[in-house]
Coordinates of C-alpha atoms and ligand atoms in Angstrom, one line a residue:
M55 CA 21.7 -17.9 3.7
T56 CA 18.7 -18.9 1.7
F57 CA 16.8 -16.5 -0.7
Q58 CA 13.9 -16.5 1.8
E59 CA 16.1 -15.6 4.7
E60 CA 17.7 -12.8 2.7
I61 CA 14.3 -11.3 2.0
K62 CA 13.1 -11.7 5.6
R63 CA 16.1 -9.8 7.0
R64 CA 15.7 -6.7 4.9
R65 CA 14.1 -3.5 6.2
T66 CA 13.9 -0.7 3.5
F67 CA 12.5 2.6 4.8
A68 CA 12.8 6.3 4.7
I69 CA 12.9 8.9 7.4
I70 CA 10.7 11.9 6.7
S71 CA 10.2 15.2 8.5
H72 CA 9.6 18.9 8.1
P73 CA 13.0 20.5 7.6
D74 CA 14.9 20.9 10.9
A75 CA 13.0 18.4 12.9
G76 CA 16.1 16.2 13.1
K77 CA 16.0 13.8 10.2
T78 CA 19.7 14.1 9.4
T79 CA 20.7 13.7 13.1
L80 CA 18.5 10.6 13.5
T81 CA 19.9 9.1 10.3
E82 CA 23.4 9.6 11.6
K83 CA 22.7 8.1 14.9
L84 CA 21.2 5.0 13.3
L85 CA 24.2 4.6 11.1
L86 CA 26.4 4.9 14.2
F87 CA 24.5 2.1 15.8
G88 CA 24.9 0.0 12.6
G89 CA 28.6 0.7 12.6
A90 CA 28.3 2.1 9.1
I91 CA 30.0 5.3 10.2
Q92 CA 32.4 5.7 13.1
V93 CA 32.1 9.4 14.0
A94 CA 29.3 11.9 14.3
G95 CA 29.2 14.4 11.5
A96 CA 30.1 11.8 8.8
V97 CA 26.8 12.2 7.1
K98 CA 26.4 15.6 5.8
S99 CA 22.9 16.9 5.5
N100 CA 21.8 16.9 1.9
K101 CA 19.4 19.8 2.6
I102 CA 19.8 22.9 0.7
K103 CA 19.5 25.5 3.4
R104 CA 16.9 28.2 2.7
D105 CA 19.4 31.0 3.0
T106 CA 21.5 29.7 0.1
T107 CA 18.7 29.6 -2.4
S108 CA 20.6 31.4 -5.2
D109 CA 24.0 29.9 -4.5
F110 CA 24.4 27.4 -7.3
M111 CA 27.7 26.1 -6.2
E112 CA 25.9 25.1 -3.0
I113 CA 23.3 23.3 -5.0
E114 CA 25.9 21.4 -6.9
R115 CA 27.7 20.6 -3.7
Q116 CA 24.5 19.3 -2.2
R117 CA 23.8 17.3 -5.3
G118 CA 27.1 15.6 -4.8
I119 CA 26.3 14.8 -1.3
S120 CA 22.8 13.6 -2.0
V121 CA 24.1 11.0 -4.6
A122 CA 26.4 9.6 -1.9
T123 CA 23.6 9.4 0.6
S124 CA 20.8 8.2 -1.7
V125 CA 20.8 4.8 0.0
M126 CA 22.4 4.1 3.3
G127 CA 22.7 0.4 4.0
F128 CA 24.0 -1.2 7.1
E129 CA 23.7 -4.4 9.1
Y130 CA 22.3 -4.4 12.7
K131 CA 21.8 -7.5 14.7
G132 CA 21.7 -9.6 11.6
V133 CA 19.2 -7.3 9.8
K134 CA 20.0 -5.5 6.6
V135 CA 18.7 -2.0 7.0
N136 CA 18.4 0.2 3.9
I137 CA 17.6 3.9 4.6
L138 CA 16.5 5.8 1.5
D139 CA 17.4 9.4 1.8
T140 CA 14.9 12.1 0.9
P141 CA 15.7 15.7 0.1
G142 CA 15.4 17.9 3.2
H143 CA 14.3 21.0 1.2
Q144 CA 10.5 21.2 0.7
D145 CA 10.9 22.5 -2.9
F146 CA 12.0 19.0 -3.8
A147 CA 9.1 17.3 -2.2
E148 CA 8.2 15.5 -5.3
D149 CA 11.5 13.6 -5.1
T150 CA 10.4 12.5 -1.7
Y151 CA 7.0 11.3 -2.9
R152 CA 8.7 9.1 -5.4
T153 CA 11.2 7.7 -2.9
L154 CA 8.2 6.7 -0.8
T155 CA 7.0 4.4 -3.5
A156 CA 10.3 2.4 -3.0
V157 CA 10.1 1.9 0.8
D158 CA 8.3 -0.7 2.8
S159 CA 7.9 1.6 5.8
V160 CA 8.6 5.0 7.1
I161 CA 9.8 6.8 10.3
V162 CA 8.3 10.3 10.7
V163 CA 10.3 12.7 12.9
I164 CA 8.4 15.5 14.7
D165 CA 9.9 18.4 16.6
V166 CA 8.3 18.4 20.1
A167 CA 8.1 22.2 20.1
K168 CA 6.7 22.6 16.7
G169 CA 4.4 19.6 16.5
V170 CA 3.0 18.5 13.2
E171 CA 4.1 20.8 10.4
T172 CA 2.7 21.2 6.9
Q173 CA 5.4 19.3 5.0
T174 CA 4.9 16.3 7.3
E175 CA 1.1 16.4 6.6
K176 CA 1.7 16.1 2.9
L177 CA 4.3 13.3 3.2
V178 CA 2.2 11.2 5.5
E179 CA -0.8 11.6 3.2
V180 CA 1.3 9.9 0.5
C181 CA 2.1 7.1 3.0
R182 CA -1.6 6.7 3.9
M183 CA -2.5 6.5 0.2
R184 CA -0.2 3.5 0.0
D185 CA -1.0 2.0 3.4
T186 CA 2.7 2.3 4.3
P187 CA 3.4 1.4 7.9
V188 CA 4.5 4.5 9.9
I189 CA 6.4 4.9 13.1
V190 CA 6.5 8.4 14.7
F191 CA 9.6 9.7 16.6
I192 CA 9.0 12.8 18.6
N193 CA 12.4 14.5 18.8
K194 CA 14.1 17.2 20.9
M195 CA 12.7 16.1 24.2
D196 CA 15.6 17.9 25.9
R197 CA 13.8 21.1 25.0
Y198 CA 10.5 22.5 26.2
G199 CA 7.7 21.6 23.8
K200 CA 4.1 20.6 23.6
D201 CA 2.4 18.3 26.0
A202 CA 2.7 14.7 25.0
F203 CA -1.0 14.0 25.0
D204 CA -1.6 17.1 22.8
L205 CA 1.0 15.9 20.4
I206 CA -0.6 12.5 20.1
D207 CA -3.9 14.3 19.4
E208 CA -2.3 16.4 16.7
I209 CA -0.8 13.3 15.1
E210 CA -4.3 11.8 15.1
Q211 CA -6.0 14.9 13.7
K212 CA -3.5 16.4 11.4
L213 CA -1.8 13.3 10.1
G214 CA -4.9 11.1 10.1
L215 CA -2.9 8.3 11.8
N216 CA -4.1 6.1 14.6
P217 CA -1.2 6.6 17.1
R218 CA -0.2 4.2 19.9
P219 CA 2.6 5.4 22.2
L220 CA 5.2 2.7 22.7
S221 CA 7.4 5.0 24.9
W222 CA 6.3 7.8 27.1
P223 CA 8.3 10.8 28.2
I224 CA 9.0 11.7 31.8
G225 CA 9.2 15.5 31.9
M226 CA 10.7 17.6 29.1
G227 CA 13.3 20.3 28.6
P228 CA 15.7 20.7 31.6
D229 CA 13.4 18.4 33.6
F230 CA 13.5 15.6 31.1
K231 CA 14.2 12.4 33.0
G232 CA 13.9 9.8 30.3
V233 CA 11.2 7.6 28.9
Y234 CA 9.2 4.6 29.9
N235 CA 9.5 2.0 27.1
L236 CA 6.1 0.4 26.9
F237 CA 7.2 -2.1 24.3
E238 CA 10.1 -3.6 26.3
R239 CA 8.6 -2.5 29.7
N240 CA 11.7 -0.7 31.0
L241 CA 12.7 2.7 32.2
V242 CA 15.3 4.4 30.1
L243 CA 17.0 7.2 32.1
F244 CA 18.2 10.3 30.3
N245 CA 21.8 11.3 31.0
P246 CA 22.2 14.7 29.4
H247 CA 26.0 14.9 29.8
G248 CA 27.1 11.6 28.5
K249 CA 26.3 8.5 26.5
Q250 CA 23.4 6.3 27.4
R251 CA 24.9 3.6 29.6
E252 CA 23.6 0.1 30.2
K253 CA 22.7 0.9 33.8
D254 CA 20.4 3.7 32.6
V255 CA 18.0 1.1 31.3
V256 CA 16.1 -0.4 34.2
K257 CA 13.6 -3.3 33.8
F258 CA 10.2 -2.2 35.2
Q259 CA 7.5 -4.8 34.4
D260 CA 5.3 -3.2 37.1
L261 CA 5.2 0.5 37.5
S262 CA 3.6 0.3 40.9
N263 CA 6.9 -0.9 42.2
E264 CA 8.0 1.7 44.7
K265 CA 11.6 1.6 43.3
L266 CA 10.3 3.9 40.6
E267 CA 10.4 6.8 43.1
K268 CA 14.1 6.2 43.7
H269 CA 14.9 6.6 40.0
I270 CA 12.8 9.6 39.0
G271 CA 11.5 11.1 42.2
G272 CA 8.0 11.1 43.8
D273 CA 6.2 13.6 41.7
A274 CA 7.4 12.3 38.3
A275 CA 6.7 8.7 39.4
G276 CA 3.1 9.5 40.4
R277 CA 2.6 11.3 37.2
L278 CA 4.1 8.6 35.0
R279 CA 1.8 5.9 36.7
E280 CA -1.2 8.1 36.0
E281 CA -0.3 8.8 32.4
V282 CA 0.6 5.2 31.5
E283 CA -2.7 4.1 33.0
M284 CA -4.4 6.6 30.8
I285 CA -2.5 5.5 27.7
Q286 CA -3.5 1.9 28.4
G287 CA -7.1 2.9 28.9
V288 CA -7.5 5.3 26.0
Y289 CA -5.3 3.8 23.2
P290 CA -5.8 0.3 21.7
D291 CA -3.2 -2.3 22.6
F292 CA -0.3 -2.5 20.2
D293 CA -1.0 -5.0 17.5
K294 CA 1.9 -5.6 15.0
N295 CA -0.5 -6.6 12.3
E296 CA -2.4 -3.4 12.6
Y297 CA 0.9 -1.5 12.3
L298 CA 1.9 -3.6 9.3
S299 CA -1.4 -2.8 7.5
G300 CA -0.9 0.9 8.1
E301 CA -3.8 1.2 10.6
L302 CA -1.8 1.9 13.7
S303 CA 1.3 4.0 14.3
P304 CA 3.7 3.4 17.2
V305 CA 5.0 6.6 18.7
F306 CA 8.4 7.0 20.4
F307 CA 9.9 9.9 22.2
G308 CA 13.6 10.9 22.4
S309 CA 16.4 13.2 21.5
A310 CA 18.4 12.4 18.4
V311 CA 21.2 14.8 19.1
N312 CA 21.7 13.3 22.5
N313 CA 21.4 9.8 21.1
F314 CA 18.6 9.2 23.5
G315 CA 15.7 6.9 22.6
V316 CA 17.3 6.0 19.3
K317 CA 18.5 2.6 20.3
E318 CA 15.0 1.7 21.6
L319 CA 13.5 3.0 18.3
L320 CA 16.0 0.9 16.2
D321 CA 15.5 -2.2 18.4
C322 CA 11.8 -2.1 18.1
F323 CA 12.0 -1.1 14.4
I324 CA 14.0 -4.2 13.3
Q325 CA 11.5 -6.4 15.2
I326 CA 8.2 -4.9 13.9
A327 CA 9.0 -3.2 10.6
P328 CA 8.1 -5.1 7.5
S329 CA 10.5 -6.9 5.3
P330 CA 9.8 -6.3 1.5
R331 CA 6.2 -6.4 0.8
A332 CA 4.2 -7.4 -2.3
S333 CA 4.2 -4.7 -5.1
K334 CA 1.2 -3.9 -7.3
T335 CA 1.5 -3.8 -11.0
A336 CA -1.2 -3.0 -13.6
E337 CA -1.2 -6.7 -14.4
R338 CA -0.8 -8.6 -11.1
E339 CA 0.7 -8.5 -7.6
I340 CA 4.4 -9.3 -7.4
K341 CA 5.5 -11.2 -4.3
P342 CA 9.1 -10.6 -3.2
D343 CA 9.9 -14.3 -3.0
E344 CA 9.0 -15.0 -6.7
E345 CA 12.0 -16.5 -8.4
Q346 CA 12.1 -14.1 -11.4
F347 CA 13.7 -10.7 -10.9
T348 CA 11.5 -7.6 -11.2
G349 CA 12.3 -4.0 -10.2
F350 CA 11.5 -0.4 -11.1
V351 CA 13.3 2.9 -11.4
F352 CA 12.2 5.4 -8.7
K353 CA 15.0 7.9 -9.0
I354 CA 17.5 9.2 -11.6
H355 CA 20.5 11.1 -10.6
A356 CA 22.4 13.1 -13.2
N357 CA 26.2 12.9 -13.4
M358 CA 28.0 15.6 -11.5
D359 CA 30.2 16.2 -14.5
P360 CA 28.3 18.4 -16.9
K361 CA 30.4 17.2 -19.8
H362 CA 29.0 13.7 -19.4
R363 CA 25.3 13.3 -19.6
D364 CA 25.3 9.8 -18.1
R365 CA 23.2 9.2 -15.1
L366 CA 22.6 6.8 -12.3
A367 CA 19.2 5.1 -12.3
F368 CA 18.1 3.8 -8.9
V369 CA 16.2 0.5 -9.1
K370 CA 14.2 -1.0 -6.3
I371 CA 14.3 -4.8 -6.4
C372 CA 10.7 -6.1 -6.0
S373 CA 11.3 -9.8 -6.5
G374 CA 13.9 -12.4 -7.4
T375 CA 17.6 -12.0 -7.4
F376 CA 19.3 -9.2 -9.4
E377 CA 22.5 -10.5 -10.9
R378 CA 25.4 -8.5 -12.3
G379 CA 26.0 -9.1 -16.1
K380 CA 22.6 -10.9 -16.6
S381 CA 20.3 -9.6 -19.3
Y382 CA 17.1 -8.0 -18.2
R383 CA 14.1 -6.7 -20.2
H384 CA 13.5 -2.9 -20.2
V385 CA 9.7 -3.2 -20.6
R386 CA 8.9 0.3 -22.0
L387 CA 11.6 0.0 -24.6
G388 CA 11.0 -3.7 -25.3
K389 CA 14.8 -4.2 -25.2
D390 CA 17.1 -6.5 -23.3
L391 CA 19.9 -4.7 -21.4
R392 CA 22.9 -6.0 -19.5
F393 CA 24.5 -4.1 -16.6
S394 CA 28.2 -4.8 -16.0
N395 CA 28.7 -2.5 -13.0
P396 CA 25.6 -2.3 -10.8
T397 CA 26.3 -0.3 -7.7
T398 CA 25.1 -0.8 -4.1
F399 CA 25.5 1.5 -1.2
M400 CA 26.8 0.9 2.3
A401 CA 26.4 4.3 4.1
S402 CA 28.3 6.6 1.9
K403 CA 30.5 3.9 0.3
K404 CA 29.6 2.8 -3.2
S405 CA 30.6 -0.6 -4.5
I406 CA 30.0 -2.9 -7.4
V407 CA 27.5 -5.7 -6.5
D408 CA 27.2 -9.2 -7.9
E409 CA 23.8 -10.0 -6.4
A410 CA 21.1 -8.0 -4.8
Y411 CA 17.8 -9.1 -3.2
P412 CA 14.2 -7.7 -2.8
G413 CA 14.3 -4.6 -0.7
D414 CA 17.7 -3.6 -2.0
I415 CA 18.4 -0.7 -4.2
V416 CA 20.9 -0.9 -7.1
G417 CA 22.3 2.0 -9.0
L418 CA 22.5 1.4 -12.8
H419 CA 24.7 3.4 -15.1
D420 CA 22.3 5.1 -17.6
T421 CA 23.0 6.9 -20.8
G422 CA 19.5 8.2 -21.2
K423 CA 17.5 5.0 -21.5
F424 CA 15.6 5.3 -18.3
K425 CA 12.7 7.3 -17.1
I426 CA 11.3 7.4 -13.6
G427 CA 8.9 4.5 -13.3
D428 CA 10.5 2.2 -15.9
T429 CA 10.2 -1.6 -15.2
L430 CA 12.9 -4.2 -15.5
T431 CA 12.0 -7.9 -15.6
E432 CA 13.3 -11.2 -16.9
G433 CA 10.9 -10.9 -19.9
E434 CA 7.4 -10.5 -18.3
E435 CA 5.5 -7.4 -19.6
I436 CA 4.4 -5.8 -16.3
H437 CA 4.1 -2.2 -15.2
F438 CA 4.5 -1.2 -11.6
N439 CA 1.8 1.0 -10.1
G440 CA 2.0 4.1 -8.1
I441 CA 4.5 6.8 -8.7
P442 CA 2.1 9.6 -8.0
S443 CA 2.3 13.0 -9.6
F444 CA 0.7 15.8 -7.6
S445 CA -0.4 19.2 -8.9
P446 CA 2.6 21.6 -8.8
E447 CA 2.2 24.8 -6.8
I448 CA 3.9 27.3 -9.2
F449 CA 3.6 27.3 -13.0
K450 CA 5.8 29.2 -15.4
Y451 CA 6.0 29.3 -19.2
I452 CA 9.4 28.4 -20.4
E453 CA 10.7 30.3 -23.4
N454 CA 13.8 29.9 -25.5
A455 CA 16.2 32.7 -24.8
D456 CA 18.7 31.8 -27.6
P457 CA 17.1 31.0 -31.0
M458 CA 20.3 29.2 -32.1
K459 CA 19.9 26.6 -29.3
S460 CA 16.3 25.5 -29.5
K461 CA 17.3 21.8 -30.0
Q462 CA 19.6 21.9 -26.9
L463 CA 16.8 23.4 -24.9
A464 CA 14.3 20.8 -26.0
K465 CA 16.7 18.0 -25.2
G466 CA 17.6 19.5 -21.9
I467 CA 13.9 19.9 -20.9
D468 CA 13.2 16.4 -22.0
Q469 CA 16.0 14.9 -19.9
L470 CA 15.5 17.0 -16.8
M471 CA 11.8 16.0 -16.8
D472 CA 12.8 12.3 -17.2
E473 CA 14.8 12.8 -14.0
G474 CA 11.6 14.1 -12.4
L475 CA 13.0 17.5 -11.6
A476 CA 9.7 19.2 -12.3
Q477 CA 6.5 18.7 -14.3
Y478 CA 5.9 19.6 -17.9
F479 CA 2.7 20.6 -19.6
E480 CA 2.0 21.7 -23.2
V481 CA -1.0 23.9 -23.7
E482 CA -3.3 22.5 -26.3
A483 CA -4.3 25.7 -28.0
T484 CA -1.0 27.5 -28.2
N485 CA 1.7 24.8 -27.8
R486 CA 3.3 26.9 -25.1
K487 CA 5.4 24.9 -22.7
I488 CA 4.8 25.2 -19.0
I489 CA 7.0 23.9 -16.2
G490 CA 5.3 23.2 -12.9
C491 CA 7.2 23.1 -9.6
V492 CA 6.6 22.8 -5.9
G493 CA 9.0 25.7 -5.1
Q494 CA 10.9 28.6 -6.6
L495 CA 14.3 26.9 -6.1
Q496 CA 13.4 24.2 -8.7
F497 CA 13.1 26.8 -11.4
E498 CA 16.6 28.2 -10.5
V499 CA 18.1 24.7 -10.7
I500 CA 16.5 24.0 -14.0
Q501 CA 17.8 27.2 -15.6
Y502 CA 21.2 26.6 -14.1
R503 CA 21.4 23.0 -15.3
L504 CA 20.1 23.9 -18.8
E505 CA 22.9 26.4 -19.1
H506 CA 25.7 24.2 -17.7
E507 CA 24.8 20.8 -19.0
Y508 CA 23.0 21.6 -22.3
T509 CA 24.3 25.1 -23.2
A510 CA 20.7 26.2 -23.6
S511 CA 19.3 29.3 -22.1
C512 CA 15.7 29.9 -21.1
R513 CA 13.5 32.7 -19.9
W514 CA 10.5 32.3 -17.5
E515 CA 7.2 34.0 -17.9
A516 CA 4.5 34.0 -15.3
A517 CA 1.7 31.5 -15.9
D518 CA -1.1 32.3 -13.6
F519 CA -2.5 28.9 -12.8
Y520 CA -3.7 27.6 -9.5
K521 CA -3.8 23.8 -9.9
A522 CA -3.2 21.2 -12.5
C523 CA -6.0 18.5 -12.5
W524 CA -5.7 15.3 -14.5
I525 CA -9.0 14.7 -16.2
S526 CA -10.9 11.6 -17.1
W527 CA -14.3 11.2 -18.9
K528 CA -16.7 8.7 -20.3
N529 CA -18.7 10.8 -22.7
E530 CA -16.7 11.8 -25.7
E531 CA -19.2 14.4 -26.8
E532 CA -19.0 16.2 -23.5
F533 CA -15.2 16.0 -23.7
S534 CA -15.2 17.6 -27.1
T535 CA -17.4 20.5 -25.9
F536 CA -15.1 20.8 -22.9
K537 CA -12.1 20.9 -25.2
R538 CA -13.6 23.6 -27.3
R539 CA -14.7 25.8 -24.5
K540 CA -11.7 25.4 -22.3
M541 CA -8.9 25.2 -24.9
R542 CA -6.8 27.8 -23.2
N543 CA -6.7 25.8 -19.9
L544 CA -6.3 22.4 -21.5
A545 CA -2.8 20.9 -21.6
Q546 CA -1.1 17.6 -22.0
D547 CA 1.5 16.3 -19.5
K548 CA 4.7 14.6 -20.4
H549 CA 2.9 11.3 -20.9
G550 CA 0.3 12.8 -23.2
K551 CA -2.4 12.8 -20.5
Y552 CA -4.9 15.6 -20.5
V553 CA -4.7 18.1 -17.7
Y554 CA -7.0 21.0 -16.8
L555 CA -5.0 24.1 -15.6
A556 CA -7.4 25.9 -13.3
T557 CA -6.8 29.6 -12.7
S558 CA -8.5 29.6 -9.3
A559 CA -10.5 27.5 -6.9
W560 CA -13.6 29.3 -8.1
D561 CA -12.7 28.5 -11.8
L562 CA -12.2 24.8 -10.8
N563 CA -15.6 24.6 -9.1
S564 CA -17.5 26.3 -11.8
T565 CA -15.9 24.2 -14.5
Q566 CA -16.7 21.1 -12.5
E567 CA -20.4 22.2 -12.3
L568 CA -20.5 23.0 -16.0
F569 CA -19.1 19.6 -17.0
P570 CA -20.4 17.1 -14.4
G571 CA -19.3 14.1 -16.6
I572 CA -15.6 15.1 -16.5
K573 CA -13.7 14.0 -13.4
F574 CA -10.9 16.1 -12.0
H575 CA -8.1 14.4 -10.2
F576 CA -5.4 16.1 -8.0
T577 CA -3.0 13.2 -8.3
D578 CA -2.0 11.0 -11.2
E579 CA -0.8 7.5 -10.8
V580 CA 1.4 7.4 -13.8
K581 CA 0.8 4.2 -15.7
R582 CA 4.0 2.7 -16.9
Ligands
LIG791 P1 16.6 17.9 9.4 O1 17.6 16.9 8.7 O2 15.3 17.3 9.7 O3 16.5 19.2 8.6 O4 17.3 18.3 10.8 P2 18.7 18.2 11.4 O5 19.0 16.8 11.8 O6 19.7 18.9 10.5 O7 18.5 19.0 12.7 C1 18.1 20.3 12.8 C2 18.7 21.0 14.0 O8 18.1 20.4 15.2 C3 20.2 20.8 14.1 O9 20.7 22.0 14.7 C4 20.3 19.6 15.1 O10 21.6 19.6 15.8 C5 19.2 19.9 16.0 N1 18.7 18.7 16.7 C6 18.5 17.5 16.2 N2 18.0 16.6 17.2 C7 18.0 17.4 18.4 C8 17.6 17.1 19.7 O11 17.2 16.0 20.1 N3 17.6 18.1 20.6 C9 18.0 19.4 20.2 N4 18.0 20.3 21.2 N5 18.4 19.7 19.0 C10 18.4 18.7 18.0 P3 21.4 23.1 13.9 O12 21.8 24.2 14.9 O13 20.5 23.5 12.8 O14 22.6 22.4 13.3 P4 24.0 21.9 13.9 O15 24.8 23.1 13.8 O16 23.7 21.5 15.3 O17 24.4 20.8 13.0

């Protein structure tokens, strides 16, 4: 196969959802179709269930699972599919944001009864910022839920997407009869007690055909005709290019646990989803078919054995061919490194790889040289854009609880932050250190890992901040007045960038009014 063909046949994507919508179940069904696993239940959920928040053994166990399921690669109809796993628990949302920088498209799973939930809104916002193509899968159609048109409205309003149904449900809950696949123009009948069979898929180019009544009954047939006519009148025709530019989102309906609608989703996905796209760097755009290898680190996974601090750095290949044993430039360090045992992933099986192509993820053994966002090249000095940092939701001062172990604590904090476990700020006026997280569970994980991997112990103290805003300014004089007046709220992040720690929405507003020349940003595209 030529290099171009290898690139064209790759689909690297993530499945995102609010916890419990069915992400794990859908992933598993896709892997079953791809033959990557043979039995249901082979992929364990990597979600840390809410009721086990203080069970650290559970966290460790989950960490083990999540390294195994970080990338799930499989072949389907000649296409190489790479699913990048994202943590199910919302406290680790930032990990998901970073994974989204390494995918070329996304499938969003929505629970038909719950509709669009908050976690999904945030995640889709990140996709929209990057124009990532999104497909929506509305799951659990075997249960009663919201009306399909209302759901489509919700997707439009809450997620800011421009939805286009490509399948349409016929009933729901106990009356669910199946879907009409508008992409393939066929009727897919739901068989609740068994596997989907070939004869359950009926070609139906023209819905006015009276045979429709025979399959789904008179009432449902009448309603389906009306609704499909409405869809065709109200929503724009499906245009693959609009989907690829992130302007239009196909919507599918199904039931993952019943393996219903999943094959239709996968068949359409491999046809329309993008192969590796061009990546932006601070210097220039990198096209996947460029000969020279480039890639960046989007995730770092610490070793499960606390005695060894080595880690696995996950690199997304953006261009060229990655070759085992070849020397590559670590741009930030200005050093050339060689990797003798790069790893790839086929479902939960890890293996050493000799060559990998754009769209693939390789795991590199790391002894502390990598940070999230680092670039590898064949010598060119480039820096990939766009690993966003968002304001944390909870802030706490971290204090040393064992004066004999301050070095260990500093090292531990440094390395855990490199992994992207949380955000770090140092207050300008007092030098106090603040850790910012999305959820409480992250603080518990940090404390546990500091103790077990670095023999350091820490104490948390409440830091009453509401948001962290990265600031930029043009007028140095205004900035120095700002610095003087707002010293207590001014901090630097891990990269030395200035951050304003607002105590409330009111504080943020009044500070903005007081210093109109200073710009406050809620996200930071970390320059690498
Ligand atoms: P997540 O990764 O998005 O958090 O969700 P997950 O797949 O774990 O699914 C959450 C729950 O929803 C699971 O039930 C799963 O079986 C169920 N589920 C997934 N798809 C469907 C569907 O199409 N219909 C219905 N009715 N249920 C579905 P659970 O009771 O939490 O776990 P389990 O004991 O079944 O594994």
